[in-house]
mmCIF file of C-alpha atoms (C1' of nucleotides) in Angstrom:
data_model
loop_
_atom_site.group_PDB
_atom_site.id
_atom_site.type_symbol
_atom_site.label_atom_id
_atom_site.label_comp_id
_atom_site.label_asym_id
_atom_site.label_seq_id
_atom_site.Cartn_x
_atom_site.Cartn_y
_atom_site.Cartn_z
ATOM 1 C CA UNK A 1 -5.456 1.621 -25.676
ATOM 2 C CA UNK A 2 -7.451 3.098 -22.810
ATOM 3 C CA UNK A 3 -6.383 6.039 -20.955
ATOM 4 C CA UNK A 4 -7.451 6.547 -17.405
ATOM 5 C CA UNK A 5 -7.526 10.278 -17.227
ATOM 6 C CA UNK A 6 -10.858 11.698 -16.080
ATOM 7 C CA UNK A 7 -11.645 15.214 -17.222
ATOM 8 C CA UNK A 8 -9.232 14.840 -19.876
ATOM 9 C CA UNK A 9 -9.402 14.061 -23.511
ATOM 10 C CA UNK A 10 -7.911 10.468 -24.114
ATOM 11 C CA UNK A 11 -5.252 9.014 -26.237
ATOM 12 C CA UNK A 12 -1.527 9.037 -26.257
ATOM 13 C CA UNK A 13 0.937 8.784 -29.145
ATOM 14 C CA UNK A 14 2.014 5.437 -30.271
ATOM 15 C CA UNK A 15 -0.434 3.583 -28.650
ATOM 16 C CA UNK A 16 -0.168 -0.201 -28.248
ATOM 17 C CA UNK A 17 -2.587 -1.303 -31.212
ATOM 18 C CA UNK A 18 -4.060 -4.393 -29.622
ATOM 19 C CA UNK A 19 -3.529 -4.107 -25.890
ATOM 20 C CA UNK A 20 -5.292 -2.236 -23.266
ATOM 21 C CA UNK A 21 -2.734 -0.618 -21.124
ATOM 22 C CA UNK A 22 -3.834 1.153 -18.017
ATOM 23 C CA UNK A 23 -1.508 4.219 -17.702
ATOM 24 C CA UNK A 24 -3.063 4.876 -14.271
ATOM 25 C CA UNK A 25 -1.861 8.091 -12.734
ATOM 26 C CA UNK A 26 1.020 8.648 -15.096
ATOM 27 C CA UNK A 27 -1.289 10.807 -17.538
ATOM 28 C CA UNK A 28 -2.147 12.961 -14.487
ATOM 29 C CA UNK A 29 1.230 13.905 -13.679
ATOM 30 C CA UNK A 30 2.399 17.201 -14.936
ATOM 31 C CA UNK A 31 5.923 16.091 -15.802
ATOM 32 C CA UNK A 32 4.678 13.067 -17.906
ATOM 33 C CA UNK A 33 2.312 15.229 -19.763
ATOM 34 C CA UNK A 34 4.971 17.668 -20.374
ATOM 35 C CA UNK A 35 7.613 15.035 -21.697
ATOM 36 C CA UNK A 36 5.106 13.713 -24.018
ATOM 37 C CA UNK A 37 3.887 17.078 -25.351
ATOM 38 C CA UNK A 38 7.504 18.385 -25.874
ATOM 39 C CA UNK A 39 8.385 15.230 -27.625
ATOM 40 C CA UNK A 40 5.456 15.804 -30.060
ATOM 41 C CA UNK A 41 6.148 19.401 -30.691
ATOM 42 C CA UNK A 42 9.926 18.872 -31.037
ATOM 43 C CA UNK A 43 9.544 16.093 -33.512
ATOM 44 C CA UNK A 44 7.484 18.579 -35.578
ATOM 45 C CA UNK A 45 10.021 21.014 -35.383
ATOM 46 C CA UNK A 46 12.987 18.603 -36.500
ATOM 47 C CA UNK A 47 10.690 17.427 -39.329
ATOM 48 C CA UNK A 48 9.745 21.070 -40.182
ATOM 49 C CA UNK A 49 13.526 22.099 -40.316
ATOM 50 C CA UNK A 50 14.691 18.774 -41.742
ATOM 51 C CA UNK A 51 16.000 20.361 -45.073
ATOM 52 C CA UNK A 52 17.793 22.929 -43.406
ATOM 53 C CA UNK A 53 19.361 20.532 -40.660
ATOM 54 C CA UNK A 54 18.512 23.005 -37.744
ATOM 55 C CA UNK A 55 17.704 21.487 -34.305
ATOM 56 C CA UNK A 56 15.857 23.641 -31.536
ATOM 57 C CA UNK A 57 18.944 24.514 -29.676
ATOM 58 C CA UNK A 58 20.740 25.728 -32.753
ATOM 59 C CA UNK A 59 17.570 27.887 -33.890
ATOM 60 C CA UNK A 60 17.555 29.189 -30.311
ATOM 61 C CA UNK A 61 21.108 30.565 -30.694
ATOM 62 C CA UNK A 62 20.492 31.902 -33.990
ATOM 63 C CA UNK A 63 17.404 33.815 -32.878
ATOM 64 C CA UNK A 64 19.216 35.170 -29.746
ATOM 65 C CA UNK A 65 22.037 36.635 -31.848
ATOM 66 C CA UNK A 66 19.566 38.094 -34.228
ATOM 67 C CA UNK A 67 18.342 40.100 -31.386
ATOM 68 C CA UNK A 68 21.353 40.482 -29.409
ATOM 69 C CA UNK A 69 24.456 40.958 -31.650
ATOM 70 C CA UNK A 70 27.749 40.929 -30.047
ATOM 71 C CA UNK A 71 26.580 38.858 -26.812
ATOM 72 C CA UNK A 72 29.509 36.850 -25.226
ATOM 73 C CA UNK A 73 29.425 33.193 -25.420
ATOM 74 C CA UNK A 74 28.735 33.043 -21.784
ATOM 75 C CA UNK A 75 25.770 35.262 -21.743
ATOM 76 C CA UNK A 76 24.097 33.266 -24.795
ATOM 77 C CA UNK A 77 24.682 29.888 -23.205
ATOM 78 C CA UNK A 78 23.491 31.015 -19.890
ATOM 79 C CA UNK A 79 20.489 32.858 -21.313
ATOM 80 C CA UNK A 80 19.551 29.431 -22.974
ATOM 81 C CA UNK A 81 20.142 26.995 -20.190
ATOM 82 C CA UNK A 82 23.151 25.499 -22.002
ATOM 83 C CA UNK A 83 26.303 24.692 -19.928
ATOM 84 C CA UNK A 84 29.129 26.618 -21.434
ATOM 85 C CA UNK A 85 31.164 23.466 -22.070
ATOM 86 C CA UNK A 86 28.322 22.259 -24.151
ATOM 87 C CA UNK A 87 27.961 25.208 -25.974
ATOM 88 C CA UNK A 88 31.397 25.200 -27.501
ATOM 89 C CA UNK A 89 31.000 22.007 -30.073
ATOM 90 C CA UNK A 90 27.241 23.586 -30.832
ATOM 91 C CA UNK A 91 28.778 26.850 -31.659
ATOM 92 C CA UNK A 92 31.602 25.231 -33.648
ATOM 93 C CA UNK A 93 29.247 23.540 -35.813
ATOM 94 C CA UNK A 94 27.172 26.747 -36.534
ATOM 95 C CA UNK A 95 30.454 28.443 -37.462
ATOM 96 C CA UNK A 96 31.581 25.683 -39.499
ATOM 97 C CA UNK A 97 28.560 26.175 -41.493
ATOM 98 C CA UNK A 98 29.192 29.835 -42.002
ATOM 99 C CA UNK A 99 26.171 30.770 -40.018
ATOM 100 C CA UNK A 100 27.668 32.526 -36.944
ATOM 101 C CA UNK A 101 31.096 33.935 -36.026
ATOM 102 C CA UNK A 102 33.187 34.457 -33.049
ATOM 103 C CA UNK A 103 34.887 37.963 -32.630
ATOM 104 C CA UNK A 104 37.374 39.447 -30.306
ATOM 105 C CA UNK A 105 35.912 41.682 -27.413
ATOM 106 C CA UNK A 106 38.156 44.719 -26.953
ATOM 107 C CA UNK A 107 37.187 45.296 -23.472
ATOM 108 C CA UNK A 108 37.928 41.613 -22.309
ATOM 109 C CA UNK A 109 40.347 39.533 -24.277
ATOM 110 C CA UNK A 110 39.182 36.481 -22.645
ATOM 111 C CA UNK A 111 35.695 36.997 -24.162
ATOM 112 C CA UNK A 112 34.258 36.162 -27.690
ATOM 113 C CA UNK A 113 31.450 38.258 -29.090
ATOM 114 C CA UNK A 114 28.858 36.410 -31.191
ATOM 115 C CA UNK A 115 27.347 37.482 -34.552
ATOM 116 C CA UNK A 116 25.205 36.104 -37.262
ATOM 117 C CA UNK A 117 26.732 36.063 -40.555
ATOM 118 C CA UNK A 118 24.888 37.331 -43.688
ATOM 119 C CA UNK A 119 24.251 33.769 -44.501
ATOM 120 C CA UNK A 120 23.170 33.138 -40.846
ATOM 121 C CA UNK A 121 20.677 36.008 -41.033
ATOM 122 C CA UNK A 122 19.401 34.754 -44.562
ATOM 123 C CA UNK A 123 18.800 31.171 -43.228
ATOM 124 C CA UNK A 124 17.113 32.378 -40.137
ATOM 125 C CA UNK A 125 14.860 34.338 -42.310
ATOM 126 C CA UNK A 126 13.871 31.093 -44.049
ATOM 127 C CA UNK A 127 13.625 29.188 -40.753
ATOM 128 C CA UNK A 128 11.302 31.754 -39.544
ATOM 129 C CA UNK A 129 8.684 31.105 -42.027
ATOM 130 C CA UNK A 130 9.005 27.449 -41.676
ATOM 131 C CA UNK A 131 8.454 28.194 -38.015
ATOM 132 C CA UNK A 132 5.440 29.856 -38.401
ATOM 133 C CA UNK A 133 3.855 26.914 -40.212
ATOM 134 C CA UNK A 134 4.970 24.554 -37.337
ATOM 135 C CA UNK A 135 3.602 26.995 -34.705
ATOM 136 C CA UNK A 136 0.608 27.238 -36.415
ATOM 137 C CA UNK A 137 -0.049 23.601 -36.582
ATOM 138 C CA UNK A 138 -0.325 23.446 -32.587
ATOM 139 C CA UNK A 139 -2.110 26.614 -32.311
ATOM 140 C CA UNK A 140 -4.702 24.841 -34.666
ATOM 141 C CA UNK A 141 -4.969 22.264 -31.939
ATOM 142 C CA UNK A 142 -5.433 24.513 -28.845
ATOM 143 C CA UNK A 143 -6.385 27.894 -30.118
ATOM 144 C CA UNK A 144 -4.761 31.361 -29.817
ATOM 145 C CA UNK A 145 -6.308 31.776 -26.189
ATOM 146 C CA UNK A 146 -5.164 28.082 -25.376
ATOM 147 C CA UNK A 147 -1.544 28.980 -26.626
ATOM 148 C CA UNK A 148 -1.281 32.127 -24.177
ATOM 149 C CA UNK A 149 -2.951 30.207 -21.189
ATOM 150 C CA UNK A 150 -0.521 27.452 -22.051
ATOM 151 C CA UNK A 151 2.448 29.800 -22.055
ATOM 152 C CA UNK A 152 1.454 31.411 -18.706
ATOM 153 C CA UNK A 153 1.257 28.128 -17.013
ATOM 154 C CA UNK A 154 4.542 26.915 -18.317
ATOM 155 C CA UNK A 155 6.157 30.233 -17.349
ATOM 156 C CA UNK A 156 4.939 29.700 -13.859
ATOM 157 C CA UNK A 157 6.469 26.055 -13.758
ATOM 158 C CA UNK A 158 9.802 27.260 -15.141
ATOM 159 C CA UNK A 159 10.385 30.389 -13.062
ATOM 160 C CA UNK A 160 12.479 29.704 -10.100
ATOM 161 C CA UNK A 161 10.794 32.795 -8.320
ATOM 162 C CA UNK A 162 7.798 30.243 -7.817
ATOM 163 C CA UNK A 163 10.199 27.687 -6.421
ATOM 164 C CA UNK A 164 10.626 27.985 -2.732
ATOM 165 C CA UNK A 165 13.878 26.049 -2.603
ATOM 166 C CA UNK A 166 15.300 27.437 -5.799
ATOM 167 C CA UNK B 1 20.874 32.273 -10.538
ATOM 168 C CA UNK B 2 21.814 30.134 -7.386
ATOM 169 C CA UNK B 3 23.225 26.660 -7.067
ATOM 170 C CA UNK B 4 21.254 24.720 -4.548
ATOM 171 C CA UNK B 5 23.104 21.334 -4.480
ATOM 172 C CA UNK B 6 26.114 20.926 -6.472
ATOM 173 C CA UNK B 7 26.595 17.327 -5.731
ATOM 174 C CA UNK B 8 23.354 16.279 -7.140
ATOM 175 C CA UNK B 9 23.348 14.168 -10.290
ATOM 176 C CA UNK B 10 21.703 16.904 -12.083
ATOM 177 C CA UNK B 11 22.744 20.597 -11.622
ATOM 178 C CA UNK B 12 20.136 23.255 -11.427
ATOM 179 C CA UNK B 13 19.142 24.124 -14.808
ATOM 180 C CA UNK B 14 19.525 27.856 -15.583
ATOM 181 C CA UNK B 15 15.844 28.373 -15.792
ATOM 182 C CA UNK B 16 15.948 32.120 -15.637
ATOM 183 C CA UNK B 17 17.014 33.781 -18.969
ATOM 184 C CA UNK B 18 19.588 36.471 -18.205
ATOM 185 C CA UNK B 19 17.700 39.668 -17.621
ATOM 186 C CA UNK B 20 19.992 41.730 -20.074
ATOM 187 C CA UNK B 21 19.357 39.319 -22.833
ATOM 188 C CA UNK B 22 16.332 39.821 -25.244
ATOM 189 C CA UNK B 23 14.958 36.297 -25.861
ATOM 190 C CA UNK B 24 12.654 37.703 -28.414
ATOM 191 C CA UNK B 25 10.032 35.458 -29.746
ATOM 192 C CA UNK B 26 11.658 32.519 -28.268
ATOM 193 C CA UNK B 27 9.613 32.748 -24.978
ATOM 194 C CA UNK B 28 6.317 32.998 -27.107
ATOM 195 C CA UNK B 29 7.129 29.675 -28.767
ATOM 196 C CA UNK B 30 5.114 26.641 -27.485
ATOM 197 C CA UNK B 31 8.255 24.293 -28.003
ATOM 198 C CA UNK B 32 10.794 26.502 -25.976
ATOM 199 C CA UNK B 33 8.363 27.179 -23.156
ATOM 200 C CA UNK B 34 7.500 23.376 -23.041
ATOM 201 C CA UNK B 35 11.384 22.517 -23.014
ATOM 202 C CA UNK B 36 11.966 25.037 -20.143
ATOM 203 C CA UNK B 37 9.161 23.674 -17.740
ATOM 204 C CA UNK B 38 10.009 20.163 -18.607
ATOM 205 C CA UNK B 39 13.604 20.747 -17.546
ATOM 206 C CA UNK B 40 12.345 22.325 -14.227
ATOM 207 C CA UNK B 41 10.018 19.645 -13.555
ATOM 208 C CA UNK B 42 12.337 16.760 -14.265
ATOM 209 C CA UNK B 43 15.050 18.261 -12.247
ATOM 210 C CA UNK B 44 12.878 18.557 -9.362
ATOM 211 C CA UNK B 45 11.647 15.056 -9.804
ATOM 212 C CA UNK B 46 15.455 13.681 -10.061
ATOM 213 C CA UNK B 47 16.111 15.729 -6.925
ATOM 214 C CA UNK B 48 13.154 14.223 -5.200
ATOM 215 C CA UNK B 49 14.061 10.603 -6.021
ATOM 216 C CA UNK B 50 17.684 11.022 -5.566
ATOM 217 C CA UNK B 51 17.864 8.749 -2.577
ATOM 218 C CA UNK B 52 16.217 5.933 -4.431
ATOM 219 C CA UNK B 53 18.003 6.921 -7.735
ATOM 220 C CA UNK B 54 15.149 6.571 -9.766
ATOM 221 C CA UNK B 55 14.525 8.496 -12.911
ATOM 222 C CA UNK B 56 11.279 9.585 -14.630
ATOM 223 C CA UNK B 57 11.511 6.502 -17.151
ATOM 224 C CA UNK B 58 12.199 4.095 -14.661
ATOM 225 C CA UNK B 59 9.239 5.299 -12.467
ATOM 226 C CA UNK B 60 7.027 5.225 -15.265
ATOM 227 C CA UNK B 61 7.832 1.672 -15.886
ATOM 228 C CA UNK B 62 7.246 0.628 -12.371
ATOM 229 C CA UNK B 63 3.863 2.489 -12.224
ATOM 230 C CA UNK B 64 2.550 0.777 -15.401
ATOM 231 C CA UNK B 65 3.685 -2.886 -14.049
ATOM 232 C CA UNK B 66 1.824 -1.943 -10.763
ATOM 233 C CA UNK B 67 -1.204 -1.536 -12.687
ATOM 234 C CA UNK B 68 -0.799 -4.025 -15.335
ATOM 235 C CA UNK B 69 1.083 -6.866 -14.281
ATOM 236 C CA UNK B 70 2.082 -9.509 -16.674
ATOM 237 C CA UNK B 71 2.224 -7.019 -19.577
ATOM 238 C CA UNK B 72 4.891 -8.085 -22.257
ATOM 239 C CA UNK B 73 7.860 -5.850 -22.819
ATOM 240 C CA UNK B 74 6.649 -4.688 -26.115
ATOM 241 C CA UNK B 75 3.376 -3.400 -24.696
ATOM 242 C CA UNK B 76 5.056 -1.616 -22.044
ATOM 243 C CA UNK B 77 7.601 0.133 -24.195
ATOM 244 C CA UNK B 78 5.052 1.100 -26.857
ATOM 245 C CA UNK B 79 2.673 2.363 -24.129
ATOM 246 C CA UNK B 80 5.587 4.733 -22.797
ATOM 247 C CA UNK B 81 6.915 5.635 -26.155
ATOM 248 C CA UNK B 82 10.219 3.980 -25.509
ATOM 249 C CA UNK B 83 11.789 2.007 -28.394
ATOM 250 C CA UNK B 84 11.976 -1.718 -27.626
ATOM 251 C CA UNK B 85 15.694 -1.699 -28.115
ATOM 252 C CA UNK B 86 16.240 1.087 -25.630
ATOM 253 C CA UNK B 87 13.959 -0.666 -23.385
ATOM 254 C CA UNK B 88 16.150 -3.769 -22.718
ATOM 255 C CA UNK B 89 19.054 -2.036 -20.678
ATOM 256 C CA UNK B 90 16.495 0.063 -18.751
ATOM 257 C CA UNK B 91 14.590 -2.996 -17.790
ATOM 258 C CA UNK B 92 17.903 -4.825 -17.125
ATOM 259 C CA UNK B 93 18.919 -2.198 -14.655
ATOM 260 C CA UNK B 94 15.444 -2.474 -12.944
ATOM 261 C CA UNK B 95 15.903 -6.184 -12.873
ATOM 262 C CA UNK B 96 19.564 -6.163 -11.533
ATOM 263 C CA UNK B 97 18.243 -3.941 -8.729
ATOM 264 C CA UNK B 98 15.419 -6.509 -7.777
ATOM 265 C CA UNK B 99 12.610 -4.422 -8.597
ATOM 266 C CA UNK B 100 11.114 -6.071 -11.603
ATOM 267 C CA UNK B 101 11.346 -9.424 -13.277
ATOM 268 C CA UNK B 102 10.849 -11.075 -16.693
ATOM 269 C CA UNK B 103 8.664 -14.221 -16.633
ATOM 270 C CA UNK B 104 7.938 -16.697 -19.738
ATOM 271 C CA UNK B 105 4.733 -16.309 -21.310
ATOM 272 C CA UNK B 106 3.222 -19.800 -22.048
ATOM 273 C CA UNK B 107 1.206 -18.795 -24.933
ATOM 274 C CA UNK B 108 4.222 -17.236 -26.944
ATOM 275 C CA UNK B 109 7.520 -18.287 -25.871
ATOM 276 C CA UNK B 110 9.079 -15.377 -27.702
ATOM 277 C CA UNK B 111 7.630 -12.830 -25.351
ATOM 278 C CA UNK B 112 8.323 -12.005 -21.741
ATOM 279 C CA UNK B 113 5.918 -11.058 -18.998
ATOM 280 C CA UNK B 114 6.903 -8.286 -16.905
ATOM 281 C CA UNK B 115 6.053 -7.966 -13.064
ATOM 282 C CA UNK B 116 7.093 -5.893 -9.984
ATOM 283 C CA UNK B 117 8.900 -7.865 -7.432
ATOM 284 C CA UNK B 118 7.758 -7.579 -3.778
ATOM 285 C CA UNK B 119 10.787 -5.043 -3.380
ATOM 286 C CA UNK B 120 9.611 -3.188 -6.351
ATOM 287 C CA UNK B 121 6.162 -2.726 -4.981
ATOM 288 C CA UNK B 122 7.535 -1.650 -1.852
ATOM 289 C CA UNK B 123 9.997 0.859 -3.473
ATOM 290 C CA UNK B 124 7.040 2.175 -5.677
ATOM 291 C CA UNK B 125 4.898 2.860 -2.625
ATOM 292 C CA UNK B 126 7.675 4.976 -1.046
ATOM 293 C CA UNK B 127 8.334 6.626 -4.688
ATOM 294 C CA UNK B 128 4.671 7.522 -4.758
ATOM 295 C CA UNK B 129 4.591 9.449 -1.373
ATOM 296 C CA UNK B 130 7.473 11.511 -2.547
ATOM 297 C CA UNK B 131 6.120 11.900 -5.820
ATOM 298 C CA UNK B 132 3.022 13.515 -4.341
ATOM 299 C CA UNK B 133 5.175 16.098 -2.898
ATOM 300 C CA UNK B 134 7.142 16.877 -5.815
ATOM 301 C CA UNK B 135 3.714 17.176 -7.814
ATOM 302 C CA UNK B 136 2.088 19.424 -5.004
ATOM 303 C CA UNK B 137 5.165 21.702 -5.445
ATOM 304 C CA UNK B 138 3.926 22.613 -9.012
ATOM 305 C CA UNK B 139 0.409 22.478 -8.186
ATOM 306 C CA UNK B 140 1.241 25.150 -5.591
ATOM 307 C CA UNK B 141 2.459 27.391 -8.453
ATOM 308 C CA UNK B 142 -0.561 26.908 -10.887
ATOM 309 C CA UNK B 143 -3.344 25.874 -8.646
ATOM 310 C CA UNK B 144 -5.539 22.645 -9.234
ATOM 311 C CA UNK B 145 -7.602 24.338 -11.645
ATOM 312 C CA UNK B 146 -4.479 25.403 -13.423
ATOM 313 C CA UNK B 147 -2.906 21.891 -13.579
ATOM 314 C CA UNK B 148 -6.290 20.358 -15.027
ATOM 315 C CA UNK B 149 -6.177 23.103 -17.769
ATOM 316 C CA UNK B 150 -2.629 22.492 -18.387
ATOM 317 C CA UNK B 151 -3.068 18.648 -18.620
ATOM 318 C CA UNK B 152 -5.866 19.146 -21.128
ATOM 319 C CA UNK B 153 -3.666 21.584 -23.275
ATOM 320 C CA UNK B 154 -0.700 19.155 -23.183
ATOM 321 C CA UNK B 155 -2.913 16.215 -24.093
ATOM 322 C CA UNK B 156 -4.170 18.148 -27.250
ATOM 323 C CA UNK B 157 -0.554 18.826 -28.234
ATOM 324 C CA UNK B 158 0.388 15.355 -27.768
ATOM 325 C CA UNK B 159 -2.461 13.515 -29.401
ATOM 326 C CA UNK B 160 -1.693 12.439 -32.895
ATOM 327 C CA UNK B 161 -5.500 12.780 -33.636
ATOM 328 C CA UNK B 162 -5.067 16.405 -33.799
ATOM 329 C CA UNK B 163 -2.144 16.035 -36.211
ATOM 330 C CA UNK B 164 -3.305 16.203 -39.883
ATOM 331 C CA UNK B 165 -0.046 14.712 -40.938
ATOM 332 C CA UNK B 166 -0.382 11.753 -38.585
ATOM 333 C "C1'" DT C 1 41.979 34.231 -7.109
ATOM 334 C "C1'" DA C 2 38.181 34.423 -10.136
ATOM 335 C "C1'" DT C 3 36.395 34.036 -14.754
ATOM 336 C "C1'" DT C 4 36.021 33.102 -20.203
ATOM 337 C "C1'" DG C 5 36.354 29.672 -23.414
ATOM 338 C "C1'" DT C 6 38.161 25.287 -24.094
ATOM 339 C "C1'" DT C 7 39.156 20.211 -23.658
ATOM 340 C "C1'" DA C 8 38.052 15.715 -22.098
ATOM 341 C "C1'" DT C 9 35.071 12.730 -20.545
ATOM 342 C "C1'" DA C 10 30.928 9.949 -19.225
ATOM 343 C "C1'" DC C 11 26.311 9.023 -18.729
ATOM 344 C "C1'" DT C 12 21.608 9.128 -20.274
ATOM 345 C "C1'" DC C 13 18.124 9.201 -24.146
ATOM 346 C "C1'" DT C 14 17.000 8.348 -28.673
ATOM 347 C "C1'" DA C 15 17.325 5.937 -33.308
ATOM 348 C "C1'" DT C 16 18.503 2.220 -36.780
ATOM 349 C "C1'" DA C 17 20.102 -2.184 -38.279
ATOM 350 C "C1'" DA C 18 20.648 -6.810 -37.744
ATOM 351 C "C1'" DC C 19 20.481 -11.003 -35.158
ATOM 352 C "C1'" DT C 20 18.045 -15.278 -32.401
ATOM 353 C "C1'" DA C 21 14.382 -17.831 -31.459
ATOM 354 C "C1'" DT C 22 9.856 -18.191 -32.043
ATOM 355 C "C1'" DA C 23 5.365 -17.867 -34.493
ATOM 356 C "C1'" DT D 1 7.509 -14.096 -43.479
ATOM 357 C "C1'" DA D 2 6.696 -11.703 -39.631
ATOM 358 C "C1'" DT D 3 7.225 -10.670 -34.538
ATOM 359 C "C1'" DA D 4 9.448 -10.353 -29.439
ATOM 360 C "C1'" DG D 5 13.555 -9.504 -27.303
ATOM 361 C "C1'" DT D 6 18.118 -8.523 -27.912
ATOM 362 C "C1'" DT D 7 22.568 -6.620 -29.413
ATOM 363 C "C1'" DA D 8 25.539 -3.161 -31.452
ATOM 364 C "C1'" DT D 9 26.251 1.163 -32.559
ATOM 365 C "C1'" DA D 10 25.626 6.192 -33.337
ATOM 366 C "C1'" DG D 11 24.140 10.772 -32.361
ATOM 367 C "C1'" DA D 12 22.475 14.180 -29.643
ATOM 368 C "C1'" DG D 13 21.745 16.442 -24.780
ATOM 369 C "C1'" DT D 14 23.694 17.092 -20.611
ATOM 370 C "C1'" DA D 15 26.772 16.544 -16.396
ATOM 371 C "C1'" DT D 16 31.498 17.421 -14.229
ATOM 372 C "C1'" DA D 17 36.627 18.448 -13.887
ATOM 373 C "C1'" DA D 18 40.669 20.933 -15.159
ATOM 374 C "C1'" DC D 19 43.466 23.601 -18.168
ATOM 375 C "C1'" DA D 20 45.389 28.263 -20.491
ATOM 376 C "C1'" DA D 21 44.663 32.965 -21.069
ATOM 377 C "C1'" DT D 22 43.278 36.857 -18.999
ATOM 378 C "C1'" DA D 23 40.970 39.763 -15.596
#
DNA sequence: TATTGTTATACTCTATAACTATA
DNA sequence: TATAGTTATAGAGTATAACAATA
């Protein structure tokens, strides 16, 4: 498969073996390139965490609770960009598996404070070790300098402060 | 965070993590940063193409057919990383809207060649104009040089040739 | 009245298995 | 036997609306 992308290394994942497909300007689009890269990285993440059956969103919740024990549900879901309605079943599952718990918040009886259980903390330690290997596989491709360059660029794309409309 | 257009098909993603929440190592993860950036860019894409009701995957199909008229369904879906089973309803919808058509392939009666209709070509021209503005909004954030740096890094993350496991 | 967590619902995207008609 | 397109289905992710308890 031939990639028309001047000034870029060529090839995309899962290329048609026999045909030459001109991807045209697609490979030069930020959004298209982001989608392909995210699929590759998330796929590796899922494979890495397969034994523990933890997906990216679940890991992000555990990690936030480790650093911010007692946060309210709404604070966690907002911080992670997950709608609060969708956050409920996600959290139910983590709780069902004994990894997190909801506790009453004295100051506001509507709210629930979230905490890792000891099992959750233990699992997270194991996940972090595997995550290091996952991350290292991609750092091996682009280098430490490349990673920091990438994170800076992605931050600018994500940050609404850079969006005149947003 | 501010809601710009509540009536849109996509609500604005909560792109900015809450300031009081320690995101810890999450923001330093390639996958997490990719997800946030992709959400921001795809959201802008969907807002940009709202009037035409074209989503990223649909645009990518139209663009590939413009450059490669007559490609078979399997070739298009493989090139775009879409499973052939999922490609059927996507294509059905484009066809229902009169934007693409399936034609018999004389050499192989199992296969179907895909083509843009005149309406599809006309729509694509309009989409491309809007896409230019969409892309420019993000280039305005990171610069032309930043864009090419970014595309190169993303390409390396996506490229299975860099993956020792395949 | 507004907010927190919840339920219900729907649509998209993704993934697998199995069918049909061809090859 | 294998392949191209299709159907059916199931699991995630994400979106909105509305409700009960509480502020």
